[in-house]
Amino acid sequence: GVDFLPQLVRVAGSPVVNAGIENLYMEAAAGTTDGESVFMANCAYCWVKGVESNNTPKKHVEIQSGAYSNEVRDSYFHDAKSFTSDRGYGVNIDLGSSDNLIENNILYHLHYAVALEAGGAGNVIAYNYQERTEHYELSWFIQSMGTHGAQTYMNLWEGNVAGMIDFDNYWGSGSNQVVLRNHLTRQD
């Protein structure tokens, strides 16, 4: 039989606290094929503000590994080197990260503007503007924002302008989401 035994994993070391980047322009160097523009893991109360990131090889901002109460705001994330699986993302919240605020950003010409993956609750994705998603299957109309991966729940999606918000039922459910006052254009 299957044993359902809870497990606890302690992350070695203290989290990074109260650190951020502001008013910075980033662009991937020619020939770069992997990596994120900003990678936030095991951090709390950190921020990205007023940042422009252009042509990322993988993701413009990756927030993961239990990151808690961080902000990404007032920034412009656009273009990517590739629009295949797990590439060309604007902001990705992953691996149980919670209470993060993604607010007032412009996300342009990306595979996936904002994605929540593999757990995480209490995140707020609010007042972002997304335009032009792209996928390697050119005829597909894919979600601009949403969940992708097992059981992200209790997140707020408010006031965004996007093509489509969708909650994954392929890799895992995305239940108990609140979608409030968004303008969904159904355009790609």
Coordinates of C-alpha atoms in Angstrom, one line a residue:
G1 CA 0.0 0.0 0.0
V2 CA 0.9 3.7 -0.2
D3 CA 1.9 5.3 3.0
F4 CA 0.8 9.0 3.3
L5 CA 3.5 10.2 5.7
P6 CA 4.0 14.0 6.0
Q7 CA 7.5 15.2 5.6
L8 CA 9.3 18.4 6.6
V9 CA 12.3 19.7 4.8
R10 CA 14.4 22.3 6.4
V11 CA 16.2 24.7 4.1
A12 CA 19.8 25.1 5.2
G13 CA 20.7 28.6 6.2
S14 CA 18.6 31.7 6.8
P15 CA 16.5 33.2 4.0
V16 CA 17.6 36.4 2.2
V17 CA 15.5 39.1 3.7
N18 CA 14.8 42.7 2.6
A19 CA 16.8 42.8 -0.5
G20 CA 15.8 44.1 -3.9
I21 CA 16.7 45.6 -7.3
E22 CA 15.3 48.8 -8.6
N23 CA 15.5 50.9 -11.8
L24 CA 17.7 48.5 -13.8
Y25 CA 17.7 47.5 -17.5
M26 CA 18.7 43.9 -18.3
E27 CA 19.2 42.1 -21.6
A28 CA 20.5 38.6 -22.2
A29 CA 23.9 38.5 -23.9
A30 CA 24.1 37.2 -27.4
G31 CA 24.5 33.4 -27.4
T32 CA 22.9 33.0 -23.9
T33 CA 20.6 30.0 -24.0
D34 CA 19.6 29.3 -20.4
G35 CA 18.9 31.1 -17.1
E36 CA 16.5 33.6 -15.6
S37 CA 17.0 37.4 -15.6
V38 CA 16.0 37.5 -11.9
F39 CA 16.0 34.4 -9.7
M40 CA 14.5 34.7 -6.2
A41 CA 14.6 31.6 -4.0
N42 CA 14.4 31.1 -0.2
C43 CA 13.8 34.8 0.3
A44 CA 11.3 37.0 2.1
Y45 CA 10.3 40.6 1.8
C46 CA 12.4 41.1 -1.3
W47 CA 11.4 43.1 -4.4
V48 CA 11.9 43.9 -8.0
K49 CA 10.8 47.4 -8.9
G50 CA 11.1 49.6 -12.0
V51 CA 13.1 46.9 -13.9
E52 CA 13.1 46.4 -17.7
S53 CA 14.1 42.9 -18.8
N54 CA 14.5 42.2 -22.5
N55 CA 14.9 38.9 -24.4
T56 CA 15.3 36.4 -21.6
P57 CA 16.5 32.9 -22.4
K58 CA 14.1 31.3 -19.9
K59 CA 12.1 33.5 -17.5
H60 CA 12.3 37.1 -16.7
V61 CA 11.5 36.6 -13.0
E62 CA 11.5 33.2 -11.2
I63 CA 10.3 33.2 -7.6
Q64 CA 10.6 29.7 -5.9
S65 CA 11.5 27.4 -3.1
G66 CA 9.2 28.8 -0.4
A67 CA 9.8 32.5 -1.2
Y68 CA 7.5 34.5 0.9
S69 CA 6.0 38.0 0.7
N70 CA 8.0 39.4 -2.1
E71 CA 7.0 42.1 -4.7
V72 CA 7.4 42.5 -8.4
R73 CA 6.0 45.8 -9.5
D74 CA 6.1 48.7 -11.9
S75 CA 8.3 46.7 -14.3
Y76 CA 8.4 45.9 -18.0
F77 CA 9.2 42.3 -19.1
H78 CA 9.3 41.7 -22.8
D79 CA 10.5 39.3 -25.5
A80 CA 12.2 35.9 -25.1
K81 CA 14.8 33.9 -27.0
S82 CA 12.4 30.9 -27.1
F83 CA 8.7 30.1 -26.7
T84 CA 8.9 26.4 -26.0
S85 CA 8.1 24.5 -22.8
D86 CA 9.3 26.3 -19.6
R87 CA 10.7 29.2 -21.6
G88 CA 9.6 32.7 -22.5
Y89 CA 7.8 33.4 -19.1
G90 CA 7.3 36.8 -17.6
V91 CA 6.9 36.0 -13.9
N92 CA 6.9 32.5 -12.6
I93 CA 6.0 31.6 -9.0
D94 CA 6.9 28.1 -8.1
L95 CA 7.6 25.4 -5.5
G96 CA 5.3 26.5 -2.7
S97 CA 6.0 30.2 -2.7
S98 CA 3.3 32.2 -1.0
D99 CA 2.0 35.7 -0.3
N100 CA 3.8 37.3 -3.2
L101 CA 2.5 40.4 -5.0
I102 CA 2.9 40.8 -8.8
E103 CA 1.4 44.3 -9.5
N104 CA 1.4 47.0 -12.2
N105 CA 3.7 45.3 -14.7
I106 CA 3.7 45.3 -18.5
L107 CA 4.3 41.8 -20.0
Y108 CA 4.8 41.8 -23.8
H109 CA 5.5 39.1 -26.4
L110 CA 6.0 36.2 -24.0
H111 CA 5.1 32.5 -23.9
Y112 CA 3.3 32.9 -20.6
A113 CA 3.0 36.3 -18.8
V114 CA 2.4 35.1 -15.2
A115 CA 2.4 31.5 -14.1
L116 CA 1.9 29.9 -10.7
E117 CA 3.3 26.3 -10.5
A118 CA 3.7 23.5 -8.0
G119 CA 1.8 24.8 -4.9
G120 CA 1.7 28.2 -3.4
A121 CA -1.2 30.1 -1.9
G122 CA -2.2 33.6 -1.1
N123 CA -0.4 35.2 -4.1
V124 CA -1.9 38.4 -5.6
I125 CA -1.5 39.1 -9.3
A126 CA -3.1 42.5 -9.8
Y127 CA -3.3 45.3 -12.4
N128 CA -0.8 43.9 -14.9
Y129 CA -1.1 44.5 -18.6
Q130 CA -0.3 41.6 -20.9
E131 CA -0.2 41.6 -24.7
R132 CA 0.9 39.1 -27.3
T133 CA 1.6 35.6 -26.2
E134 CA 3.5 33.2 -28.5
H135 CA 3.7 29.4 -28.6
Y136 CA 5.8 27.1 -30.8
E137 CA 2.5 25.7 -32.1
L138 CA 1.5 28.9 -33.9
S139 CA -2.2 28.0 -34.2
W140 CA -2.7 27.5 -30.4
F141 CA -4.4 30.2 -28.3
I142 CA -2.7 29.7 -24.9
Q143 CA -3.4 31.3 -21.5
S144 CA -1.6 34.5 -20.7
M145 CA -1.9 34.1 -17.0
G146 CA -2.8 31.2 -14.8
T147 CA -1.7 28.1 -12.9
H148 CA 0.3 25.2 -14.3
G149 CA 1.3 22.4 -12.0
A150 CA 0.0 20.7 -8.9
Q151 CA -2.4 22.4 -6.5
T152 CA -1.9 26.2 -6.5
Y153 CA -4.8 27.6 -4.6
M154 CA -6.4 30.6 -2.9
N155 CA -4.7 33.2 -5.2
L156 CA -6.2 36.5 -6.3
W157 CA -6.2 37.6 -9.9
E158 CA -7.6 41.2 -10.0
G159 CA -7.7 44.0 -12.5
N160 CA -5.4 42.5 -15.1
V161 CA -5.7 43.1 -18.8
A162 CA -4.8 39.8 -20.5
G163 CA -5.9 37.5 -23.3
M164 CA -6.9 34.6 -21.1
I165 CA -6.6 33.4 -17.5
D166 CA -6.7 29.6 -17.2
F167 CA -6.2 27.1 -14.3
D168 CA -4.4 23.9 -15.2
N169 CA -6.3 20.6 -15.2
Y170 CA -3.5 18.7 -16.9
W171 CA -0.6 18.7 -14.5
G172 CA -2.7 19.4 -11.4
S173 CA -5.7 21.3 -10.3
G174 CA -5.7 25.0 -9.6
S175 CA -8.6 25.4 -7.2
N176 CA -10.1 28.1 -5.1
Q177 CA -8.8 31.0 -7.3
V178 CA -10.5 34.4 -7.2
V179 CA -10.7 36.2 -10.5
L180 CA -12.1 39.7 -10.0
R181 CA -12.6 42.7 -12.3
N182 CA -10.1 41.6 -15.1
H183 CA -10.4 42.6 -18.7
L184 CA -9.9 39.4 -20.7
T185 CA -9.5 40.3 -24.4
R186 CA -9.5 36.7 -25.9
Q187 CA -6.8 38.0 -28.2
D188 CA -3.3 36.7 -28.8

